[in-house]
Amino acid sequence: MSIESLTKESRTLKPEELQAVVIRFVGDSGDGMQLTGTQFSDTSAMFGNDIATFPNYPSEIRAPQGSLYGVSGFQVHIGSVEVSTPGDSVDLLVAMNPAALKTNLYALKPGHTIIVDKDAFTKKNLEKAFYETNPLEDGSLEGYRVIEVDMSTLTKETLKDVAGLDNKAITRSKNMFALGMVYWMYNRSTDHTVDFFNKKFKNKPELVEANTKVLNAGFYFAETLELIPNSFTVSPAKMKPGTYRIIMGNTATAWGLLAASEKSGLELFLGSYPITPATDILHELVKHKHFGVKAFQAEDEIAGICSAIGASFAGDLAITTTSGPGLALKGEALGLTMMIELPLVVINVQRGGPSTGLPTKTEQSDLLQAMYGRSGESPVIVIAAGTPADCFNFAYEAARLALEHMTPVVLLTDGYIANGSAPWKIQSVVDMPEIKNRKVTKATENWHPYNRDPKTLSRDWAVPGTPGLEHRVGGLEKDSITGDVNYVPENHQVMTNTRAEKIKRVQDNIPNLKVEYAQEGDLLVVGWGGTYGTLHSAVKEFTDQGHKNVGFAHFNYINPMPKNTEEVFKKFKKIIVCELNSGQFAFVLRANFGQFNFHQINKVQGLPFSNDELIQKFKQIL
Amino acid sequence: MEATAVKKYTYKDFVSDQEVRWCPGCDDYVILNSMQKALPEMGVEKENVVFVSGIGCSSRFPYYMNTYGVHSIHGRAPGIASGVKLANPDLSVWIITGDGDAMAIGGNHFIHVLRRNIDLNIVLFNNEIYGLTKGQFSPTSLVGQKTKSSPYGNTQPPFSPGELALGANARFYARIGGNNPKAMTQIFIEAHRFKGTSLIEVLQNCVIFNDGCYTDVTDKEVKDDKQIYLEHGKPMIFGKNSEKGLVLKGLKLEVVTIGENGITEKDILIHDAKEQDPTMHQMLIRLEYPLATGIIRAFDDVTLEEREDELTKKIKANSKYKKTDDLFFSGETYEVKAP
């Protein structure tokens, strides 16, 4: 079939209505799969669908072409109903080469559709993917609907008359052919993506022309192609009215901090060192010098947190960002911050551990490190965000609690929600909760640096530049009243108790634990942090299957835990704690609520939970 | 200018209420007193002074100064001090450190703080030994030196702090004997006035674990003959009777006697601390006889905070984002309407 023979009005079919669809785009790391996936997600979100996305890319920057470990993917879940995860199994797989097909076929639902670039199934590429025979020819894909398209050839043909393009530019635009096809299949307009080209390639009109042409060619090709029997549509979801945008977890974290800075009237200081998957927060914050953000890329993790400690001592809203191994390096400095009782937000975007572990994969295995990974008795506030959009609120909350309680706060997110994206109902700073701080501006008689608010026990914040309040702080134990160095045994006991009590009293400043679905009954599903979406979706499905006696309680506040935690636990016969580690939160719960029996669901594979595995375990335990 | 501001403080204003707990006879007392004498001369408000230290004998220093201060963790004072200064560039920020704190555990921070050239002052107490942990060799201990952790003699060759600093692109480096409070006070004042990171290495005697390590160059009887005190723009002359000087012979400095072999004062090198090229400064640092002291290098350069400030002002002036709302509601947003 030649490209010229394709016309817009070749077929007019009534699209089939679907509630939700999961699509996965996979190809070589250089094939532009992230861009393709993002474009499809954005277009769908603007159409009104609820969405959740997850990129999955190798840690190699440019892995050898065609290799299994060089496969990069982007999964998007769109729905006319609420979508809380990027989806377990896939309805449509777009595979740009044999390696991509081989590594992703497992996720495709039986009988569902694969689109492949047939041109990429060369002998060489098949060998690189360790295929002994061509899967397009050997019958191994029976049971799926395979749409083979000569994408590379068609792309070249489409672009033969466009001047000023080299071979590389031509090859690189074939992802837009695939995107065009998927747009037609799901009844989506190409307008948003064409707008995107116009902005992105403002000074390269030949690239705007080329990409638009290829995108449209893919769209018309799908429309004409009889192999695609039908198109589908997913209607807009019922979402709260308002202005939305698609946001990635890491961006939401950075923006939550910007909002906290504006609301508190304090300048934002970030001391950081690059580490996957946390670096995007640094990338985002360095852009915002217009808000007075001071982002300091330090020589290592330790200098990152130490510069933030210095900025906090000097009166800024101070932040440091990292991932697991970096938190280990920051441990001693975090202990100092706790000891000298300064506000500091430490963000740990958790990844697969231990050691270097799985840098691009997700896990929740830094919980105990965040809780206890310091010398001595060193309590800090630990909170965790649940979804990509949630990162905004919890970054803001981390700043609020740090400033109001004069303490470091560790905010745990993870690779899954940090790189995932979802619609965010934009929040204006005007509507965010107040943020107080403990700054003292005037010298008073008998003032001491460890003067405390009797209610919260948080100490005064006297910053350099304030006359009459000159004082010294340090890592040595302090006299409970004057703040001078003090080694007296009884004083050490008093200070140890005070530091613990201070964190405990944060309970009065955080919301109660909410229970979704059954408010009492046979089983309480418990989770924390970045598994909110998967757990919520599994409990919903389980409830829909008729299990009306199951409740779901998700923790965002880990230390301290909400006041009503015990009350909630009491209302259920069984409690099951689900987390992406071997049972760290269950360990903390047992230490605090020994009267309950905690069952566990754990997974340490660098991957999120799937609905099916959760539901199966719920059934076993019930 | 600060230098001409009315002097409103005396030495006593900078003495804190804490009892000083260094060993009797330690040079640390000299450094503390010199600093307390220098501060009133700097014309800086007391509340705008911050001392940040790491761990070690020297790092108790902030507790004894009646200013703002942080006694932090081992080796990390440069990071904390950098954060303080970047958060509030109006402050006069001082790092107090030792040879172990700065060049062993904190070596990475030490070189990077020098490279960045933030307007900070570093006072390095170099006693060539670990004092607080009771006498192990440090990164400046000599080969062969017998210490608690090298009972048969140290086998690890030392750093030269000055050369290490130049290698890290230090703009200001001074060296002074721990028994010379007058010159030390003056150097502290100069370091404060210098815009950029200044490093002052104090040759500090540890009376307990490394007593006498500098005696052969710092003792009153020998110091005029064994040291040359360098001043910018002045000839490199030393000796009890100012009879000796330095000349360049080939690629090496050579000691000559004025009046001998036709040498006159005009032949003696003039010290140029402000020269960007560090070659001569390095030769001076390496010189064993006489030992170079005073301000060896003071090259004026743009500071990090000046660069940041300029960039921020430019971006602020041109940005469409004044409030976070401008950012949050910009670009690709969409409306969900009530059904």
PDB file of N, CA and C in Angstrom, chain A residues 433-493:
ATOM      1  N   PRO A 433      -2.957  25.670  53.613  1.00  0.00           N
ATOM      2  CA  PRO A 433      -2.963  25.978  55.048  1.00  0.00           C
ATOM      3  C   PRO A 433      -1.835  26.942  55.436  1.00  0.00           C
ATOM      4  N   GLU A 434      -2.087  27.685  56.493  1.00  0.00           N
ATOM      5  CA  GLU A 434      -1.066  28.610  57.006  1.00  0.00           C
ATOM      6  C   GLU A 434       0.196  27.864  57.423  1.00  0.00           C
ATOM      7  N   ILE A 435       1.328  28.544  57.312  1.00  0.00           N
ATOM      8  CA  ILE A 435       2.579  27.987  57.851  1.00  0.00           C
ATOM      9  C   ILE A 435       3.158  29.006  58.821  1.00  0.00           C
ATOM     10  N   LYS A 436       3.214  28.614  60.084  1.00  0.00           N
ATOM     11  CA  LYS A 436       3.832  29.509  61.077  1.00  0.00           C
ATOM     12  C   LYS A 436       5.306  29.140  61.173  1.00  0.00           C
ATOM     13  N   ASN A 437       6.102  30.032  61.778  1.00  0.00           N
ATOM     14  CA  ASN A 437       7.445  29.591  62.126  1.00  0.00           C
ATOM     15  C   ASN A 437       7.832  30.171  63.472  1.00  0.00           C
ATOM     16  N   ARG A 438       8.961  29.738  64.006  1.00  0.00           N
ATOM     17  CA  ARG A 438       9.337  30.032  65.388  1.00  0.00           C
ATOM     18  C   ARG A 438      10.387  31.144  65.488  1.00  0.00           C
ATOM     19  N   LYS A 439      10.487  31.967  64.435  1.00  0.00           N
ATOM     20  CA  LYS A 439      11.522  33.000  64.465  1.00  0.00           C
ATOM     21  C   LYS A 439      11.292  34.009  65.593  1.00  0.00           C
ATOM     22  N   VAL A 440      12.380  34.348  66.286  1.00  0.00           N
ATOM     23  CA  VAL A 440      12.315  35.432  67.270  1.00  0.00           C
ATOM     24  C   VAL A 440      13.145  36.586  66.723  1.00  0.00           C
ATOM     25  N   THR A 441      12.603  37.780  66.834  1.00  0.00           N
ATOM     26  CA  THR A 441      13.271  38.915  66.197  1.00  0.00           C
ATOM     27  C   THR A 441      13.806  39.919  67.206  1.00  0.00           C
ATOM     28  N   LYS A 442      13.393  39.767  68.459  1.00  0.00           N
ATOM     29  CA  LYS A 442      13.833  40.752  69.453  1.00  0.00           C
ATOM     30  C   LYS A 442      14.439  40.059  70.661  1.00  0.00           C
ATOM     31  N   ALA A 443      15.496  40.675  71.163  1.00  0.00           N
ATOM     32  CA  ALA A 443      16.116  40.130  72.369  1.00  0.00           C
ATOM     33  C   ALA A 443      15.233  40.405  73.571  1.00  0.00           C
ATOM     34  N   THR A 444      15.056  39.388  74.417  1.00  0.00           N
ATOM     35  CA  THR A 444      14.334  39.603  75.665  1.00  0.00           C
ATOM     36  C   THR A 444      15.237  39.147  76.802  1.00  0.00           C
ATOM     37  N   GLU A 445      14.926  39.559  77.995  1.00  0.00           N
ATOM     38  CA  GLU A 445      15.770  39.206  79.126  1.00  0.00           C
ATOM     39  C   GLU A 445      15.713  37.689  79.339  1.00  0.00           C
ATOM     40  N   ASN A 446      16.846  37.135  79.698  1.00  0.00           N
ATOM     41  CA  ASN A 446      16.919  35.715  79.998  1.00  0.00           C
ATOM     42  C   ASN A 446      16.565  34.801  78.832  1.00  0.00           C
ATOM     43  N   TRP A 447      16.754  35.307  77.638  1.00  0.00           N
ATOM     44  CA  TRP A 447      16.448  34.455  76.479  1.00  0.00           C
ATOM     45  C   TRP A 447      17.521  33.382  76.326  1.00  0.00           C
ATOM     46  N   HIS A 448      17.066  32.169  76.002  1.00  0.00           N
ATOM     47  CA  HIS A 448      17.999  31.073  75.730  1.00  0.00           C
ATOM     48  C   HIS A 448      17.606  30.410  74.417  1.00  0.00           C
ATOM     49  N   PRO A 449      18.590  29.925  73.699  1.00  0.00           N
ATOM     50  CA  PRO A 449      18.263  29.331  72.393  1.00  0.00           C
ATOM     51  C   PRO A 449      17.343  28.114  72.491  1.00  0.00           C
ATOM     52  N   TYR A 450      17.325  27.459  73.666  1.00  0.00           N
ATOM     53  CA  TYR A 450      16.453  26.298  73.792  1.00  0.00           C
ATOM     54  C   TYR A 450      15.152  26.623  74.536  1.00  0.00           C
ATOM     55  N   ASN A 451      14.770  27.895  74.493  1.00  0.00           N
ATOM     56  CA  ASN A 451      13.427  28.274  74.955  1.00  0.00           C
ATOM     57  C   ASN A 451      12.398  27.540  74.103  1.00  0.00           C
ATOM     58  N   ARG A 452      11.438  26.900  74.756  1.00  0.00           N
ATOM     59  CA  ARG A 452      10.487  26.087  73.989  1.00  0.00           C
ATOM     60  C   ARG A 452       9.059  26.595  74.102  1.00  0.00           C
ATOM     61  N   ASP A 453       8.306  26.371  73.050  1.00  0.00           N
ATOM     62  CA  ASP A 453       6.856  26.560  73.102  1.00  0.00           C
ATOM     63  C   ASP A 453       6.325  25.468  74.033  1.00  0.00           C
ATOM     64  N   PRO A 454       5.633  25.844  75.110  1.00  0.00           N
ATOM     65  CA  PRO A 454       5.216  24.822  76.085  1.00  0.00           C
ATOM     66  C   PRO A 454       4.286  23.777  75.476  1.00  0.00           C
ATOM     67  N   LYS A 455       3.576  24.142  74.411  1.00  0.00           N
ATOM     68  CA  LYS A 455       2.621  23.218  73.831  1.00  0.00           C
ATOM     69  C   LYS A 455       3.317  22.205  72.908  1.00  0.00           C
ATOM     70  N   THR A 456       4.132  22.699  71.997  1.00  0.00           N
ATOM     71  CA  THR A 456       4.744  21.803  71.008  1.00  0.00           C
ATOM     72  C   THR A 456       6.148  21.376  71.401  1.00  0.00           C
ATOM     73  N   LEU A 457       6.753  22.075  72.344  1.00  0.00           N
ATOM     74  CA  LEU A 457       8.140  21.868  72.767  1.00  0.00           C
ATOM     75  C   LEU A 457       9.148  22.294  71.695  1.00  0.00           C
ATOM     76  N   SER A 458       8.703  22.961  70.643  1.00  0.00           N
ATOM     77  CA  SER A 458       9.675  23.368  69.623  1.00  0.00           C
ATOM     78  C   SER A 458      10.388  24.635  70.096  1.00  0.00           C
ATOM     79  N   ARG A 459      11.692  24.701  69.792  1.00  0.00           N
ATOM     80  CA  ARG A 459      12.508  25.776  70.353  1.00  0.00           C
ATOM     81  C   ARG A 459      12.441  27.029  69.479  1.00  0.00           C
ATOM     82  N   ASP A 460      12.972  28.115  70.016  1.00  0.00           N
ATOM     83  CA  ASP A 460      12.995  29.378  69.280  1.00  0.00           C
ATOM     84  C   ASP A 460      14.010  29.304  68.137  1.00  0.00           C
ATOM     85  N   TRP A 461      13.739  30.097  67.106  1.00  0.00           N
ATOM     86  CA  TRP A 461      14.631  30.138  65.934  1.00  0.00           C
ATOM     87  C   TRP A 461      15.186  31.561  65.846  1.00  0.00           C
ATOM     88  N   ALA A 462      16.384  31.753  66.413  1.00  0.00           N
ATOM     89  CA  ALA A 462      17.025  33.071  66.370  1.00  0.00           C
ATOM     90  C   ALA A 462      18.092  33.017  65.290  1.00  0.00           C
ATOM     91  N   VAL A 463      17.938  33.814  64.254  1.00  0.00           N
ATOM     92  CA  VAL A 463      18.851  33.672  63.122  1.00  0.00           C
ATOM     93  C   VAL A 463      19.913  34.774  63.141  1.00  0.00           C
ATOM     94  N   PRO A 464      21.113  34.462  62.626  1.00  0.00           N
ATOM     95  CA  PRO A 464      22.186  35.451  62.570  1.00  0.00           C
ATOM     96  C   PRO A 464      21.683  36.734  61.912  1.00  0.00           C
ATOM     97  N   GLY A 465      22.142  37.846  62.423  1.00  0.00           N
ATOM     98  CA  GLY A 465      21.654  39.134  61.947  1.00  0.00           C
ATOM     99  C   GLY A 465      20.691  39.748  62.957  1.00  0.00           C
ATOM    100  N   THR A 466      20.220  38.915  63.925  1.00  0.00           N
ATOM    101  CA  THR A 466      19.317  39.429  64.957  1.00  0.00           C
ATOM    102  C   THR A 466      20.149  39.897  66.158  1.00  0.00           C
ATOM    103  N   PRO A 467      20.154  41.208  66.447  1.00  0.00           N
ATOM    104  CA  PRO A 467      20.998  41.700  67.545  1.00  0.00           C
ATOM    105  C   PRO A 467      20.540  41.157  68.891  1.00  0.00           C
ATOM    106  N   GLY A 468      21.493  40.853  69.734  1.00  0.00           N
ATOM    107  CA  GLY A 468      21.198  40.456  71.109  1.00  0.00           C
ATOM    108  C   GLY A 468      20.887  38.983  71.288  1.00  0.00           C
ATOM    109  N   LEU A 469      20.733  38.237  70.198  1.00  0.00           N
ATOM    110  CA  LEU A 469      20.398  36.812  70.331  1.00  0.00           C
ATOM    111  C   LEU A 469      21.558  35.905  69.888  1.00  0.00           C
ATOM    112  N   GLU A 470      22.767  36.473  69.895  1.00  0.00           N
ATOM    113  CA  GLU A 470      23.925  35.667  69.496  1.00  0.00           C
ATOM    114  C   GLU A 470      23.981  34.418  70.378  1.00  0.00           C
ATOM    115  N   HIS A 471      24.156  33.268  69.753  1.00  0.00           N
ATOM    116  CA  HIS A 471      24.227  32.027  70.523  1.00  0.00           C
ATOM    117  C   HIS A 471      24.932  30.967  69.695  1.00  0.00           C
ATOM    118  N   ARG A 472      25.328  29.908  70.370  1.00  0.00           N
ATOM    119  CA  ARG A 472      26.013  28.812  69.723  1.00  0.00           C
ATOM    120  C   ARG A 472      25.190  27.548  69.851  1.00  0.00           C
ATOM    121  N   VAL A 473      25.141  26.759  68.763  1.00  0.00           N
ATOM    122  CA  VAL A 473      24.528  25.438  68.848  1.00  0.00           C
ATOM    123  C   VAL A 473      25.570  24.427  68.368  1.00  0.00           C
ATOM    124  N   GLY A 474      25.325  23.175  68.675  1.00  0.00           N
ATOM    125  CA  GLY A 474      26.289  22.166  68.252  1.00  0.00           C
ATOM    126  C   GLY A 474      25.815  20.777  68.579  1.00  0.00           C
ATOM    127  N   GLY A 475      26.600  19.804  68.141  1.00  0.00           N
ATOM    128  CA  GLY A 475      26.213  18.406  68.286  1.00  0.00           C
ATOM    129  C   GLY A 475      26.390  17.841  69.688  1.00  0.00           C
ATOM    130  N   LEU A 476      27.109  18.550  70.550  1.00  0.00           N
ATOM    131  CA  LEU A 476      27.270  18.056  71.920  1.00  0.00           C
ATOM    132  C   LEU A 476      25.953  18.230  72.680  1.00  0.00           C
ATOM    133  N   GLU A 477      25.731  17.390  73.686  1.00  0.00           N
ATOM    134  CA  GLU A 477      24.494  17.484  74.464  1.00  0.00           C
ATOM    135  C   GLU A 477      24.379  18.865  75.103  1.00  0.00           C
ATOM    136  N   LYS A 478      23.140  19.337  75.175  1.00  0.00           N
ATOM    137  CA  LYS A 478      22.861  20.700  75.609  1.00  0.00           C
ATOM    138  C   LYS A 478      22.221  20.727  76.991  1.00  0.00           C
ATOM    139  N   ASP A 479      22.500  21.777  77.704  1.00  0.00           N
ATOM    140  CA  ASP A 479      21.757  22.017  78.934  1.00  0.00           C
ATOM    141  C   ASP A 479      20.303  22.306  78.557  1.00  0.00           C
ATOM    142  N   SER A 480      19.387  21.703  79.292  1.00  0.00           N
ATOM    143  CA  SER A 480      17.977  21.776  78.889  1.00  0.00           C
ATOM    144  C   SER A 480      17.434  23.203  78.963  1.00  0.00           C
ATOM    145  N   ILE A 481      18.087  24.061  79.702  1.00  0.00           N
ATOM    146  CA  ILE A 481      17.589  25.423  79.821  1.00  0.00           C
ATOM    147  C   ILE A 481      18.428  26.421  79.038  1.00  0.00           C
ATOM    148  N   THR A 482      19.756  26.410  79.279  1.00  0.00           N
ATOM    149  CA  THR A 482      20.591  27.438  78.641  1.00  0.00           C
ATOM    150  C   THR A 482      21.039  27.062  77.241  1.00  0.00           C
ATOM    151  N   GLY A 483      21.082  25.770  76.958  1.00  0.00           N
ATOM    152  CA  GLY A 483      21.591  25.351  75.659  1.00  0.00           C
ATOM    153  C   GLY A 483      23.108  25.236  75.636  1.00  0.00           C
ATOM    154  N   ASP A 484      23.767  25.507  76.772  1.00  0.00           N
ATOM    155  CA  ASP A 484      25.218  25.339  76.832  1.00  0.00           C
ATOM    156  C   ASP A 484      25.567  23.858  76.843  1.00  0.00           C
ATOM    157  N   VAL A 485      26.830  23.543  76.514  1.00  0.00           N
ATOM    158  CA  VAL A 485      27.275  22.148  76.553  1.00  0.00           C
ATOM    159  C   VAL A 485      27.086  21.607  77.966  1.00  0.00           C
ATOM    160  N   ASN A 486      26.530  20.411  78.049  1.00  0.00           N
ATOM    161  CA  ASN A 486      26.242  19.854  79.367  1.00  0.00           C
ATOM    162  C   ASN A 486      26.322  18.325  79.323  1.00  0.00           C
ATOM    163  N   TYR A 487      27.182  17.760  80.191  1.00  0.00           N
ATOM    164  CA  TYR A 487      27.368  16.309  80.215  1.00  0.00           C
ATOM    165  C   TYR A 487      26.714  15.646  81.437  1.00  0.00           C
ATOM    166  N   VAL A 488      25.920  16.399  82.190  1.00  0.00           N
ATOM    167  CA  VAL A 488      25.323  15.847  83.409  1.00  0.00           C
ATOM    168  C   VAL A 488      24.327  14.734  83.055  1.00  0.00           C
ATOM    169  N   PRO A 489      24.428  13.565  83.718  1.00  0.00           N
ATOM    170  CA  PRO A 489      23.576  12.421  83.346  1.00  0.00           C
ATOM    171  C   PRO A 489      22.082  12.745  83.336  1.00  0.00           C
ATOM    172  N   GLU A 490      21.597  13.408  84.403  1.00  0.00           N
ATOM    173  CA  GLU A 490      20.161  13.686  84.501  1.00  0.00           C
ATOM    174  C   GLU A 490      19.706  14.607  83.375  1.00  0.00           C
ATOM    175  N   ASN A 491      20.572  15.547  83.029  1.00  0.00           N
ATOM    176  CA  ASN A 491      20.228  16.478  81.948  1.00  0.00           C
ATOM    177  C   ASN A 491      20.093  15.744  80.610  1.00  0.00           C
ATOM    178  N   HIS A 492      20.976  14.776  80.389  1.00  0.00           N
ATOM    179  CA  HIS A 492      20.922  14.002  79.134  1.00  0.00           C
ATOM    180  C   HIS A 492      19.604  13.243  79.040  1.00  0.00           C
ATOM    181  N   GLN A 493      19.169  12.691  80.195  1.00  0.00           N
ATOM    182  CA  GLN A 493      17.882  11.987  80.221  1.00  0.00           C
ATOM    183  C   GLN A 493      16.742  12.956  79.883  1.00  0.00           C
TER     184      GLN A 493
END
